Coordinates of C-alpha atoms and ligand atoms in Angstrom, one line a residue:
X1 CA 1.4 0.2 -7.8
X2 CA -1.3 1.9 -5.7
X3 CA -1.2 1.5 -2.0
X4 CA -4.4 2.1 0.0
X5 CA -4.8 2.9 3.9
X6 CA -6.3 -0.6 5.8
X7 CA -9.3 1.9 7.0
X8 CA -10.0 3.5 3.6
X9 CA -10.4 7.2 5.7
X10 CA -6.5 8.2 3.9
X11 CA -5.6 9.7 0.4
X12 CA -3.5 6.8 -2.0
X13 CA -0.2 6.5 -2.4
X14 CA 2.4 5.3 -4.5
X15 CA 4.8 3.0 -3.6
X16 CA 7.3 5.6 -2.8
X17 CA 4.9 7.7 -0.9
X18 CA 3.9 4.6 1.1
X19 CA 7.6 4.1 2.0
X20 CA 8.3 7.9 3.2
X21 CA 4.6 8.2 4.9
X22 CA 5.2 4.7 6.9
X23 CA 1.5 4.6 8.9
X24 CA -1.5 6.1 7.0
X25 CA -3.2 9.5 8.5
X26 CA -6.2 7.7 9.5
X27 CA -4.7 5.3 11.9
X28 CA -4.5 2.4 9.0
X29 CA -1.6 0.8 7.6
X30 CA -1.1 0.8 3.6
X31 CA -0.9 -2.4 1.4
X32 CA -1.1 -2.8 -2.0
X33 CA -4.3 -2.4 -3.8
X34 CA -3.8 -5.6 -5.9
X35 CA -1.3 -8.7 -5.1
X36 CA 1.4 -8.7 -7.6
X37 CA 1.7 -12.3 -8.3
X38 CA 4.6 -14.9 -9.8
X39 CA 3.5 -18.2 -11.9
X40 CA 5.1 -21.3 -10.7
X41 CA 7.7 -21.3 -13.4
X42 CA 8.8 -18.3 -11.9
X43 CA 8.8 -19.8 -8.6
X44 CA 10.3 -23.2 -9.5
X45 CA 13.1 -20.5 -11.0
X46 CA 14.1 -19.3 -7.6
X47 CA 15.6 -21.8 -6.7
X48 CA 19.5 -21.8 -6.4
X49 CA 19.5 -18.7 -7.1
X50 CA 21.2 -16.1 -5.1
X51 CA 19.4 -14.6 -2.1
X52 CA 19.8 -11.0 -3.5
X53 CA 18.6 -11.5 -7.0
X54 CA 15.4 -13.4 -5.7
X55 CA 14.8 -10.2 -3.9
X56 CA 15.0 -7.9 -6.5
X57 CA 12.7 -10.1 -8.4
X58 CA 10.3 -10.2 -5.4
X59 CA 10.5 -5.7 -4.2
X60 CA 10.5 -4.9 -8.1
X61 CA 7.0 -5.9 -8.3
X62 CA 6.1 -3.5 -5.2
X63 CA 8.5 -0.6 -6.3
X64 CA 6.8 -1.0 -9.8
X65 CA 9.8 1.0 -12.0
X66 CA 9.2 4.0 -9.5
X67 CA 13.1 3.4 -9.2
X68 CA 15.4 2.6 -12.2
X69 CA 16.0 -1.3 -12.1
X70 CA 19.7 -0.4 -11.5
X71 CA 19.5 1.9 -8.5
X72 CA 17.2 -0.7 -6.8
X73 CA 19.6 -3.2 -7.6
X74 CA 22.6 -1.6 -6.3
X75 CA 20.8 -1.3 -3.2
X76 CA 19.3 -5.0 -2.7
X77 CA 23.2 -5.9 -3.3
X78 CA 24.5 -3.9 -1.0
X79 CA 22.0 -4.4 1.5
X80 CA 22.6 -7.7 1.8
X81 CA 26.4 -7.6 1.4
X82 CA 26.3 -6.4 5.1
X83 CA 25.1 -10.0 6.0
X84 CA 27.8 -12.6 7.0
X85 CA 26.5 -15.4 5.2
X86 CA 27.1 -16.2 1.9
X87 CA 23.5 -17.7 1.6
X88 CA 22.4 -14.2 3.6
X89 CA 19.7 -16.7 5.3
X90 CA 20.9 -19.9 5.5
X91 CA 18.5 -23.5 6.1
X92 CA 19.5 -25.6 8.6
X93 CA 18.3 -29.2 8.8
X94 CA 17.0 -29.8 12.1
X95 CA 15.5 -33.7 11.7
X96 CA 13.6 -35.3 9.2
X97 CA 11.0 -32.5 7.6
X98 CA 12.0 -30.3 10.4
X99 CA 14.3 -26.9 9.1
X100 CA 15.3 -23.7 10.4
X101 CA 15.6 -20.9 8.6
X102 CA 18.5 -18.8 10.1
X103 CA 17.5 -14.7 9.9
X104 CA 20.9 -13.7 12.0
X105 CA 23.3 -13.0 10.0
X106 CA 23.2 -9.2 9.4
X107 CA 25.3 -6.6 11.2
X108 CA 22.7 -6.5 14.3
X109 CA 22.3 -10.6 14.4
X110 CA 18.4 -10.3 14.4
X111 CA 16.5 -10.9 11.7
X112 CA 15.2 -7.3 11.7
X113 CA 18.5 -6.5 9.8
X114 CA 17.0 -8.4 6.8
X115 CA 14.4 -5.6 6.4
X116 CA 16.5 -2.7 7.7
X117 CA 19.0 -2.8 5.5
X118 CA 17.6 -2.7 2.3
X119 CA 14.6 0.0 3.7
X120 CA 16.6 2.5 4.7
X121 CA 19.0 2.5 1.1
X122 CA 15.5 2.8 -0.7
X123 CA 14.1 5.6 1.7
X124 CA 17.7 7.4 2.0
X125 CA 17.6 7.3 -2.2
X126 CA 13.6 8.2 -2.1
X127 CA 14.7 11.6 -0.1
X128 CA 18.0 12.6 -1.8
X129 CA 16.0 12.2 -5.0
X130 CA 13.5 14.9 -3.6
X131 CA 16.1 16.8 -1.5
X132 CA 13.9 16.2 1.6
X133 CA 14.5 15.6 5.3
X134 CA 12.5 13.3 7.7
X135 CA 12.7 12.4 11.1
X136 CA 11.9 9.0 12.2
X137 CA 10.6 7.8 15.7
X138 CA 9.8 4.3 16.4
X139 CA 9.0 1.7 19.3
X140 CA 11.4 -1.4 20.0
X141 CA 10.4 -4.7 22.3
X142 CA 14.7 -4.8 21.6
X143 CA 15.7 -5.8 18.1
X144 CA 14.3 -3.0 15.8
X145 CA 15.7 -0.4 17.1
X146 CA 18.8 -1.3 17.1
X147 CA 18.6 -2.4 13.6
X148 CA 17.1 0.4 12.4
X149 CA 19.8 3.1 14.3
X150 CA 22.6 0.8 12.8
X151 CA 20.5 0.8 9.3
X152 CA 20.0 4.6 9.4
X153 CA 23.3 5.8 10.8
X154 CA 24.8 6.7 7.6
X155 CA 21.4 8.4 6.3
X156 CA 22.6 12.4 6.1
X157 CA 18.8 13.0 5.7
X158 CA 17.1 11.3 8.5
X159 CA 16.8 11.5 12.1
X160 CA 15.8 8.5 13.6
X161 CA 14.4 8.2 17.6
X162 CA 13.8 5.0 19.0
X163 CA 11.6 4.4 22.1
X164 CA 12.8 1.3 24.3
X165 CA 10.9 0.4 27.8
X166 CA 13.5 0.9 30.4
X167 CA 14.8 -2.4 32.2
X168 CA 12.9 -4.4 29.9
X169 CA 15.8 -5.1 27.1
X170 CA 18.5 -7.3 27.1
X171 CA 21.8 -5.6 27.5
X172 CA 23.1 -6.6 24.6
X173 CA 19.9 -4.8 22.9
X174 CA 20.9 -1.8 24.9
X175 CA 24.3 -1.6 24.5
X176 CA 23.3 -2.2 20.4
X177 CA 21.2 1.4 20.4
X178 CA 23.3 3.3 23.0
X179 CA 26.3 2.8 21.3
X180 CA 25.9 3.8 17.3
X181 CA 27.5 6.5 18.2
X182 CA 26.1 8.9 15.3
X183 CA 24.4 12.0 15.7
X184 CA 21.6 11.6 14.1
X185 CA 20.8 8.7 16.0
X186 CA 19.3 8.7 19.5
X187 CA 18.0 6.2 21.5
X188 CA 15.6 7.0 24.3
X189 CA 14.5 4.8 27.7
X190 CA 10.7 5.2 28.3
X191 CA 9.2 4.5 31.9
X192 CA 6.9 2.1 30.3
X193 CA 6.2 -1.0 28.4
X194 CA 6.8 -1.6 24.8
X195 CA 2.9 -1.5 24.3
X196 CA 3.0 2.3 26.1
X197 CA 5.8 3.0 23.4
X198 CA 4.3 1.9 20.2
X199 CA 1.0 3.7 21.4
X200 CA 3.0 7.3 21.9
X201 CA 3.8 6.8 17.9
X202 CA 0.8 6.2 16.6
X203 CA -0.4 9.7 18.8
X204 CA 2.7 11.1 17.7
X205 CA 1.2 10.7 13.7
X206 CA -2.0 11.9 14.9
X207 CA -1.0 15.0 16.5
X208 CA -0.8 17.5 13.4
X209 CA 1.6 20.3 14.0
X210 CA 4.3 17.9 15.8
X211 CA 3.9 15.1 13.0
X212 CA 4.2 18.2 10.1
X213 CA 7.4 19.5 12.0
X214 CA 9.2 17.1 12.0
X215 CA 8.4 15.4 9.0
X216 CA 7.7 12.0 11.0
X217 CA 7.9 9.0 9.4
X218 CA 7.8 5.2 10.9
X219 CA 10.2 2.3 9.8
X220 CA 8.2 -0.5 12.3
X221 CA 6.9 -2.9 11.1
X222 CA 4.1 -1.1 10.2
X223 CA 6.2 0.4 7.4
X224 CA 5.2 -1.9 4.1
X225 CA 9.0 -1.3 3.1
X226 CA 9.9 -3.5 6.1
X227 CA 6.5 -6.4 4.7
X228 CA 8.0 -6.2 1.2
X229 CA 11.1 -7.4 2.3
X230 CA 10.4 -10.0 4.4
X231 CA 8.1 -11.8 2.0
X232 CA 12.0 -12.7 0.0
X233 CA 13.0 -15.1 2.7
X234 CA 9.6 -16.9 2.4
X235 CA 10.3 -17.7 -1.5
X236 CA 13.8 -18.8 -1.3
X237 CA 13.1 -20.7 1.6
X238 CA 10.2 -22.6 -0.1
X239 CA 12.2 -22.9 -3.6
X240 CA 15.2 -24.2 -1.8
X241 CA 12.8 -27.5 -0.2
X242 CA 11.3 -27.7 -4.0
X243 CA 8.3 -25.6 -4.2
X244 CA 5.8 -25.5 -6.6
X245 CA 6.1 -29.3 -6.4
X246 CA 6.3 -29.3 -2.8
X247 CA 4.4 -27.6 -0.4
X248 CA 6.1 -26.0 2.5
X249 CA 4.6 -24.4 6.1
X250 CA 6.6 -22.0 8.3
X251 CA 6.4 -21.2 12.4
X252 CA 7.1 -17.8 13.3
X253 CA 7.4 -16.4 16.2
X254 CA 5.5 -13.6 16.5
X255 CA 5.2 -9.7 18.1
X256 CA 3.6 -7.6 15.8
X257 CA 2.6 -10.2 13.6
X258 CA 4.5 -8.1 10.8
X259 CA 7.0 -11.3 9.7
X260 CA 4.3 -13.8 10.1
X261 CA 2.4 -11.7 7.5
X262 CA 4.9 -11.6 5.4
X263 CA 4.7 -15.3 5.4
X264 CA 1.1 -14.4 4.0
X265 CA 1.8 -11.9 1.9
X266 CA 3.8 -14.6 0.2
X267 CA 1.0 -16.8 -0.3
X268 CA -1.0 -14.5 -2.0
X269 CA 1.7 -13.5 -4.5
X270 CA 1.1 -17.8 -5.4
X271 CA 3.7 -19.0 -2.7
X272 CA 2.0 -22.9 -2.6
X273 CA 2.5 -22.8 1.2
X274 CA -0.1 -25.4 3.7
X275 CA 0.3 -23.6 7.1
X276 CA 1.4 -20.5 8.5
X277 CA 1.7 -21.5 12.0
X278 CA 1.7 -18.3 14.5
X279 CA 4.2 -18.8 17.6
X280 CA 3.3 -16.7 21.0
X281 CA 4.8 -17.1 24.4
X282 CA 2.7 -16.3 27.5
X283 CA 1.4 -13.2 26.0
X284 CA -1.0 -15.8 24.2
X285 CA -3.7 -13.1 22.3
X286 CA -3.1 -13.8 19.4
X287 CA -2.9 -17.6 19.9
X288 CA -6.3 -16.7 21.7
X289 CA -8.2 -15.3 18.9
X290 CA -7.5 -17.8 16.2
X291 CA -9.0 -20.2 18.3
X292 CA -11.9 -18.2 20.1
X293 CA -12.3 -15.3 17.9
X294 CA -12.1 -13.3 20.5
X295 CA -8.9 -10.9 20.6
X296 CA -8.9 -9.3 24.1
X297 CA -6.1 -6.7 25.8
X298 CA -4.4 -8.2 28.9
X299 CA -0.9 -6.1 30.6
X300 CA 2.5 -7.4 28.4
X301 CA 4.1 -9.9 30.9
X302 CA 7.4 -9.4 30.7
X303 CA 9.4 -12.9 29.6
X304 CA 12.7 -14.3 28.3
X305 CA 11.8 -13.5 25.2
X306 CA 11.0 -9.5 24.9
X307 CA 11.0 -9.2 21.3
X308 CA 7.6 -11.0 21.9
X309 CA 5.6 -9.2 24.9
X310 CA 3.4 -7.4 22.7
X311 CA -0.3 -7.3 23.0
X312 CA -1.2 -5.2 20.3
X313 CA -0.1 -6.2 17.3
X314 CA 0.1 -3.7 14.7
X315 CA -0.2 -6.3 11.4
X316 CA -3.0 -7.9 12.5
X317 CA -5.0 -5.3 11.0
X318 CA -3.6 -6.4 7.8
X319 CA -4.9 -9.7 7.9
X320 CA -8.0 -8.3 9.2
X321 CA -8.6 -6.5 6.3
X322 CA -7.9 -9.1 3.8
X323 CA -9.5 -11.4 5.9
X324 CA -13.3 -9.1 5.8
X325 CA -12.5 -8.8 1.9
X326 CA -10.7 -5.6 2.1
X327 CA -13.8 -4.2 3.8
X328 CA -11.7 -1.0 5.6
X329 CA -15.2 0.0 7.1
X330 CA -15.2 -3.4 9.1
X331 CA -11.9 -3.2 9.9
X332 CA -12.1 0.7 11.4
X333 CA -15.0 -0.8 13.2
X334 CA -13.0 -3.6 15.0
X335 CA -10.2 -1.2 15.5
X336 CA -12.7 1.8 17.0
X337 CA -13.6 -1.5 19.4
X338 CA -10.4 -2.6 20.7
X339 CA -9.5 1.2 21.5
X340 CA -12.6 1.7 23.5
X341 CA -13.1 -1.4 25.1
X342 CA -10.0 -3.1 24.8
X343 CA -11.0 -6.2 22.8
X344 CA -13.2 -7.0 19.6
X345 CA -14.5 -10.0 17.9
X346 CA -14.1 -11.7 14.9
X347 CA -17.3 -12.3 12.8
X348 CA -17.3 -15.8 11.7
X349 CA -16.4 -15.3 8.3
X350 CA -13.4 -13.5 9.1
X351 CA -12.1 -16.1 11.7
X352 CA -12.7 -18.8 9.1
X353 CA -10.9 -17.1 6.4
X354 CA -7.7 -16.8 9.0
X355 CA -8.0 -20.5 9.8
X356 CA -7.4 -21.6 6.2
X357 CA -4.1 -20.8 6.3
X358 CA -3.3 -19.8 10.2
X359 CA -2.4 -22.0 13.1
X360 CA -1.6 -21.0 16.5
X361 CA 0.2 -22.1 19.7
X362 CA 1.9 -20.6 22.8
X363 CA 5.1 -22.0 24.4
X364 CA 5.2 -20.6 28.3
X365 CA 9.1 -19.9 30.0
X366 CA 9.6 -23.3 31.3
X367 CA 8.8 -24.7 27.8
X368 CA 10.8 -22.5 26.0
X369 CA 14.1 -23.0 28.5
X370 CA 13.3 -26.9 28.1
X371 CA 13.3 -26.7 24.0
X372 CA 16.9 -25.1 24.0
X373 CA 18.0 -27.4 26.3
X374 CA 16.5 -30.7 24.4
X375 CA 17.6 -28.9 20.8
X376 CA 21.2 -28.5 22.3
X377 CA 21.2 -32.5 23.5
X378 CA 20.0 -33.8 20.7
X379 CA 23.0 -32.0 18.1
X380 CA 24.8 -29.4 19.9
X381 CA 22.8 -26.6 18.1
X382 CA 21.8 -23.3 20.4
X383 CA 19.1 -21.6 19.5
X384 CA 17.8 -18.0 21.0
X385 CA 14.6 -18.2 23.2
X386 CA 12.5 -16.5 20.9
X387 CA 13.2 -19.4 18.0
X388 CA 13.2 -22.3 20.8
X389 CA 8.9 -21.0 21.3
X390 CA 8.7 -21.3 17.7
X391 CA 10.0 -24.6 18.0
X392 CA 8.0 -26.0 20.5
X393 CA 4.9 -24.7 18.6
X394 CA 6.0 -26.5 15.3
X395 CA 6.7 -29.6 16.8
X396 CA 2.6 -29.2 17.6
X397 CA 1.7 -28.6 14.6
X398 CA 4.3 -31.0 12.5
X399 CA 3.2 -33.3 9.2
X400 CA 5.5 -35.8 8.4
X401 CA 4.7 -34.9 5.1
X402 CA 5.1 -31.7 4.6
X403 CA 8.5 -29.7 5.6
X404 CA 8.5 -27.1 8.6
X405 CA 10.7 -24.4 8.0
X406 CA 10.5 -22.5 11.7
X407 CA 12.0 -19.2 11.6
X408 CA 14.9 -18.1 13.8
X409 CA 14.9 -14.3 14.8
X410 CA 18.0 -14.0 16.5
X411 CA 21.3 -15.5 17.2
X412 CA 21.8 -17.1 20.9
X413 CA 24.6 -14.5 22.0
X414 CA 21.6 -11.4 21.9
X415 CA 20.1 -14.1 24.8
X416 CA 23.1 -15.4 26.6
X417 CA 21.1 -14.7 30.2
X418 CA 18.2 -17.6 29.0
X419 CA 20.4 -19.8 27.2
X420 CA 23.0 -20.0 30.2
X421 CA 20.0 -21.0 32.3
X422 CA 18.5 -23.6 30.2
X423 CA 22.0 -24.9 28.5
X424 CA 24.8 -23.9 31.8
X425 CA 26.8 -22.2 28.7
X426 CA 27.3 -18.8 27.5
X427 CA 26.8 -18.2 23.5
X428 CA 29.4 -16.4 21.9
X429 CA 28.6 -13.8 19.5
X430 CA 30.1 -14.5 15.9
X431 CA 34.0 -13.1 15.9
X432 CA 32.7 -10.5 13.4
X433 CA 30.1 -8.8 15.6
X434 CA 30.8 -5.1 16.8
X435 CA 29.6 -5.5 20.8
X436 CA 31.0 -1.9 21.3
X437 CA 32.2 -2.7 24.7
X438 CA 34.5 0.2 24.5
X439 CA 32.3 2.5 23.7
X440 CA 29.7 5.0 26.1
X441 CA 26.6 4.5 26.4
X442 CA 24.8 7.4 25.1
X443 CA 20.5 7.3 26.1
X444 CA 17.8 9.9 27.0
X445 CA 15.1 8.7 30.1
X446 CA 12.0 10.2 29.7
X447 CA 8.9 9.8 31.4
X448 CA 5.7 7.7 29.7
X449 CA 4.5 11.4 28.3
X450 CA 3.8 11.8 25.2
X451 CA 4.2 15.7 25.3
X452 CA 7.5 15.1 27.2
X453 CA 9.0 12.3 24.3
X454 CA 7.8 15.0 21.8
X455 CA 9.9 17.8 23.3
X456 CA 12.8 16.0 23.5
X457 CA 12.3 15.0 19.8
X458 CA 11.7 18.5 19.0
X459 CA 15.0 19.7 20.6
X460 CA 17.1 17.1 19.4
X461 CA 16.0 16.7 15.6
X462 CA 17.5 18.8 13.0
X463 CA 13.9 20.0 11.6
X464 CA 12.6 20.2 15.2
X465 CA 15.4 22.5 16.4
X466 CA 15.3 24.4 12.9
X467 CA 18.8 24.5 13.1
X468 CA 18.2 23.0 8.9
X469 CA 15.6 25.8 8.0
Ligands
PLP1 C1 10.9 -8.7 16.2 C2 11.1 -10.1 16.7 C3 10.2 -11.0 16.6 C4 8.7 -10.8 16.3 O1 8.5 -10.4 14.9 P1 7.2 -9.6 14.5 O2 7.4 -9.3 13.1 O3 7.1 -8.4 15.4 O4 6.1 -10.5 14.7 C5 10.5 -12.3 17.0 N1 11.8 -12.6 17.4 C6 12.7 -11.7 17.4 C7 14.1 -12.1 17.9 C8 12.5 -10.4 17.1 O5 13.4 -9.5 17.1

């Protein structure tokens, strides 16, 4: 399979290149040059079936025998042997048509572990194959990096740096990448938003000598390794309500748009699903273009759900170029737009195209503290803030026919400040969870300077320092 750069300006890659390389050298993001795609046979087959051989069924078509069957399934296995659920995802029926889909079960109780997991077995494999080194620096609203620092810990050829904005994480999220204890792992406090972090990345790949140095490599969501994986949860969620015969819609709530893509993704690869329903809180753009057309930069307003203050959202440009049909000069065009004048618009064809299969809403704080309150009256069920928005948004958009499978991204104990307020109770965090309250706190503080982030990198990283050369 041949992946190609969302602004057409960078070489091809295979699927294995695409996983190392994480963003393309022109500023796109790679997907694949054709969908794979499953018949509804295949599809009706899923069903019952266990969650990790539905994903090897789903990333073989991506990986496309650039791995041996074997080693990738050795890895899918294990990947999802960290999760403490024997249905790795399990659905839980909420009322009449109305289903959760619960993503929190892996070491890190987000459902960033879902993709973690299995992306950095195939990328450790991918470099010890090749007898490479790579460093990894990332952005995290919270939950990614500490699932990637906890996925990556045990990697002997990777370095991996994650960017948080200072006061703006739970504790629990902090205490989750300060405390990995592992050396190759370091977490650093930015004076900054999430927005400021995930822009000093994407300058970190452009920047030539740096980028080549370290050997820099991305495991966002921007990473397709991180896509691939998520589409999984889409099928088996689906086949478990009886699709093909049925037709399913999901709400996520969405950041970077990179799981509600997924949901996408999905559909092209045959996935018979009627909406993909996007779920914002205040930081409403993206609710805002898919009804105006017009996607325009405001500050991130930091709310009780952080994994969500995001204004630019890196996947969008995914859809955006499936949604111009795979035109990567229109989509370098928008994207040239927002980075000058901080907002583009849609031409009409490609907002229609997005409203076949996209719908929108925003819940606001007092919504969101109201839904976890009403969910917990009506059957004792807590839900995280980030899955009570996607709630409230579903309940919008609900069809008596059709089920609603709403995504939830975290479990309640990563939240316990916004659940206490709306509930008067404290979640507890499953008895198996490692909350590392004995160990130190171990994080860097840097200032919103790109130049000074790099140094630090460059000092700390075994292929920055040269202490490996
Ligand atoms: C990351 C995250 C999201 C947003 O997912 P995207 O793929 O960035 O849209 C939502 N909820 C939680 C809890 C998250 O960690």
């Amino acid at each position: 399979m041949i992946y190609t750069s969302t602004r057409g300006n960078a070489p091809t890659l295979t699927f294995k290149e695409a996983l190392i390389a994480g963003l393309a050298t022109d500023g796109g993001l790679y997907v694949p040059e054709v969908w794979p795609s499953f018949s509804r046979e295949e599809i009706a087959g899923f069903r019952g079936k266990p969650y990790a051989q539905v994903a090897f069924q789903v990333i073989v078509k991506f990986v496309d025998g650039e791995i041996a069957d074997n080693a990738l399934r050795t890895m899918i296995n294990e990947a999802y042997d960290t999760f403490h659920h024997p249905a790795v995802v399990p659905l839980v029926q909420l009322g009449p048509n109305d289903w959760l889909l619960e993503l929190f079960h892996g070491p890190t109780l987000a459902f960033k572990d879902v993709a973690m997991q299995i992306l950095a077995r195939l990328m450790d494999h991918v470099l010890t194959e090749s007898g490479k080194r790579l460093t990894i620096v990332g952005a995290t609203s919270g939950d990614t990096g500490g699932a990637a620092l906890e996925a990556f810990k045990t990697c002997e050829g990777i370095d991996t740096f994650f960017m948080y904005p200072h006061g703006k994480v739970s504790d629990f999220q902090r205490r989750q990448m300060t405390t990995v204890g592992a050396e190759n792992c370091h977490a650093i406090a930015v004076d900054g938003s999430f927005d400021d972090c995930q822009t000093m990345v994407k300058s970190m790949f452009a920047h030539d000598t740096f980028r080549d140095t370290v050997q820099l490599s991305a495991v966002n969501s921007i990473n397709w390794g991180r896509i691939m994986a998520q589409v999984v949860y889409y099928f088996t969620a689906a086949a478990s309500l009886g699709t093909p015969s049925q037709k399913v819609s999901f709400t996520v709530p969405t950041g970077n748009f990179g799981d509600i893509y997924a949901g996408f993704v999905a559909k092209q690869m045959g996935l018979p699903i009627e909406r993909l329903v996007i779920a914002t809180n205040e930081n409403d753009i993206l609710a805002r273009t898919v009804a105006s057309g017009e996607h325009k930069l405001g500050a991130a307003k930091p709310t009780i759900t952080p994994s969500m203050d995001i204004q630019i959202s890196s996947n969008f440009e995914r859809l955006l170029f499936e949604a111009s049909g795979r035109d990567a000069n229109a989509v370098s065009t928008l994207m040239g737009d927002l980075k000058e004048g901080g907002k583009y618009t849609l031409p009409a064809e490609v907002q229609t195209f997005i409203a076949e299969s996209f719908d929108a809403g925003s819940a606001n704080e007092t919504e969101t503290l109201a839904e976890i309150q009403r969910l917990y009256q009506a059957s004792g069920y807590l839900c995280d803030p980030h899955t009570a928005v996607a709630l409230c948004v579903s309940r919008q958009h609900a069809n008596p026919n059709v089920p609603m499978i709403t995504l939830s991204t975290a479990h309640p104990a990563k939240f316990p400040v916004a659940v206490h307020d709306a509930v008067g109770k404290t979640p507890n965090p499953p008895e198996w969870a490692d909350i590392a309250e004995d160990r130190p706190e171990v994080v860097t503080r840097l200032k919103n300077d790109q130049g000074v982030v790099e140094e630090f990198i460059l000092n700390a990283s075994r292929l920055g320092s040269g202490r490996n050369t």
